[in-house]
């Protein structure tokens, strides 16, 4: 039976939650140990920025949506990713990791990704973005968040991520349905669309995406996330995609599938010859060269109420 | 019960224009039913700060009642309302108007060939012919937002402005970014503490070249009416040319978009804000917004554009899908009007008990936007597919009124009982009309208040104003079933 996007849109609207629904002063904040705090701060900072980047990705997708309903769904997903980032900031605030209205600084790879997205996301091919986003979400949902919940005892964190995971499960469901829809198009169109990946700016974007992903992978593994979990998360992306013959026809899916497999396998030469040198290279880029942060990346807030 | 030859419903531009033309044709026994206590229709109801017309005033006035005294190119609502009142006085229409007559239903009686209008206060008015001049923008519409009833702060609809509410120092939310909103927002930011603008889809914005009329020009218009007439004609043709880009998707559309983009680029500094304000549909598909002060207002310190979808209204404010609650003291709904694309403002019962809203349930259809088969002696102003996207609505309206007066004159002169447009003629007319509409910008894929949910366009006329005028210039009795 065909997927009912209208029905999904209704569910998305019905399931809206707000930061004010959560009691941010509820007991449990002291369950974060002093030992955990610095690592957790770094982890949460990365998570906040991944959500923010994901939000911008959905904003770009909304422009290319195959129909009006999907476009509206993406518009909500754009906002929901921002909500997740806001909620994670609110958690950081609860745990005493933020001073005043401070928003933690993104690392250089995130800043580069923000710049790239700001400039080129709206021009990127639909099949590329529509494949990349579910891959990141599978990793986020299946590895990062699970890991976080294993590590953190604060019950409020679990309550917040119950909401976030519920949203993410809808995101992933829609992501794969859209891939199925995109893959059902004529092969000629798929190929022409995929060929636009050869534009220099898109190639550059992909090249910057390699160290971004790798650096985060390494950070997270260093914190104790098992390679197994990451591997399983990527496997979920691959198996979900493999279920649809249409999705399998999408060149971008085939490309990202292979790349994802390389990322989780630390013994693959991809790391030695491409990813690691790029991580080293980008880490030397001075902050001033990454340019001014676009205003969409300055809208994050931990305040549930805007006066 | 009051009886006459014609009942006109509504004392706005269309109703008053019909009254004037009927009198000029020698028909004096007509009654104008007006639900409010004053004339002016849309211009009486829309008194929000900044209310003004999008069409230059010399063109947005009756061709036979020029006003040499317009103070500026695009006059404000109050000045337009004054003009309407002056027209009422000039043509001595007040004795014909029944104020406080809110029509609740209209029905046709086959035996006598008459229409009866019932009003809210229990009065009944009967006449041979009825002119529905209720206007497309008569009823304000509140959006379907969850929790709208739970909000405990102040609520104002742009079309029913609450002048007793002082905005000074208040936190205001404006929902909607259409034609009314872009006029209200620049005024609000000057008064309120904060203004949050909730946008669903951005519209194309063209700069509005507003200016005051110098004294010498006003004097010249007074002394030489022909000059003002020529000026009006020049404005008319300048607007007609716009149809090439706004009605049909053409290279001219791309050129107009380039102008709008340049305007955006020159006035909005932040690139993300520019992106949020850039429409993803062709210009003309939705109503073009004419304003030069909207973009600067949005960038004021105390103003913020919010494009997150509204999740729900809460007791203290608006919750958006990014999880934040925006606390506000007052919400201004600039969310448009109940445009009757599939219904009627009140039940209208025609021949054999047929109900117009039922026949229009899949989209309103009429003949030349004026007559509907099965509803004899009933005439519509601003009926289905009579809306312009590029020129003054009053130009279209004058054509409708002249057509209606011709029909009513024939009804009277031949002492006819009924005049009912032939269904086959109406069907053929609509088939052709919708074939033409399919090629217009309105039907090019965006959602707008011109279209029903199913994409049926019951609002707009697919052509130039001169084509519309030519179509309505002749009244052909053969198009109608006439009975004595």
Coordinates of N, CA, C and O in Angstrom, one line a residue, chain B residues 18 59 71 117 137 139 255 260 268 287 303 311 313-314 325 371 395 428 446 472:
Chain B
X18 N -24.1 50.2 -8.8 CA -25.3 49.7 -9.4 C -26.5 50.6 -9.3 O -27.2 50.9 -10.2
X59 N -7.3 55.6 -10.6 CA -7.8 54.4 -11.3 C -8.8 53.6 -10.3 O -9.6 52.9 -10.8
X71 N -5.2 63.0 -2.3 CA -4.0 63.6 -1.7 C -2.7 63.0 -2.1 O -1.7 63.6 -2.2
X117 N -35.9 38.6 0.1 CA -34.7 38.6 1.0 C -35.2 38.7 2.4 O -36.1 39.6 2.7
X137 N -14.8 40.2 -0.3 CA -14.0 40.4 0.9 C -14.8 40.9 2.1 O -14.4 41.6 2.9
X139 N -16.5 39.0 4.4 CA -16.4 38.3 5.7 C -15.0 37.9 6.1 O -14.3 37.2 5.4
X255 N 10.9 39.0 -15.8 CA 11.4 40.3 -15.7 C 10.8 41.0 -14.4 O 11.6 41.6 -13.6
X260 N 11.4 42.4 -8.4 CA 11.1 42.1 -7.0 C 12.3 41.6 -6.3 O 12.6 41.9 -5.1
X268 N 17.1 44.2 2.0 CA 17.3 43.3 3.1 C 18.7 42.8 3.1 O 19.2 42.3 2.2
X287 N -1.5 37.0 -5.0 CA -1.5 38.4 -5.1 C -0.2 39.1 -4.8 O 0.5 38.8 -3.8
X303 N 11.4 44.1 15.8 CA 10.5 43.2 14.9 C 11.3 41.9 14.6 O 12.5 41.9 14.4
X311 N 2.5 25.6 16.0 CA 2.1 24.3 16.4 C 0.7 24.5 17.1 O -0.2 23.7 16.8
X313 N -1.9 27.5 19.6 CA -2.0 28.7 20.4 C -2.2 28.2 21.8 O -2.8 27.2 22.1
X314 N -1.5 28.9 22.8 CA -1.6 28.6 24.2 C -2.2 29.8 24.9 O -2.3 30.9 24.3
X325 N 7.7 29.0 23.0 CA 6.4 29.7 23.2 C 6.7 31.2 23.1 O 7.5 31.7 23.9
X371 N -24.5 35.9 -14.2 CA -25.7 35.2 -14.1 C -25.4 33.7 -13.8 O -24.4 33.2 -14.2
X395 N -12.7 48.7 -12.5 CA -12.9 48.7 -14.0 C -13.7 47.5 -14.3 O -14.6 47.6 -15.1
X428 N -20.8 26.0 -21.7 CA -19.8 26.2 -22.8 C -18.9 27.4 -22.4 O -17.7 27.3 -22.6
X446 N 0.9 27.0 -7.4 CA 0.9 27.4 -6.0 C -0.5 27.3 -5.3 O -1.5 27.3 -6.0
X472 N -18.4 41.7 -21.7 CA -19.7 42.1 -21.0 C -20.3 43.3 -21.7 O -21.4 43.8 -21.2

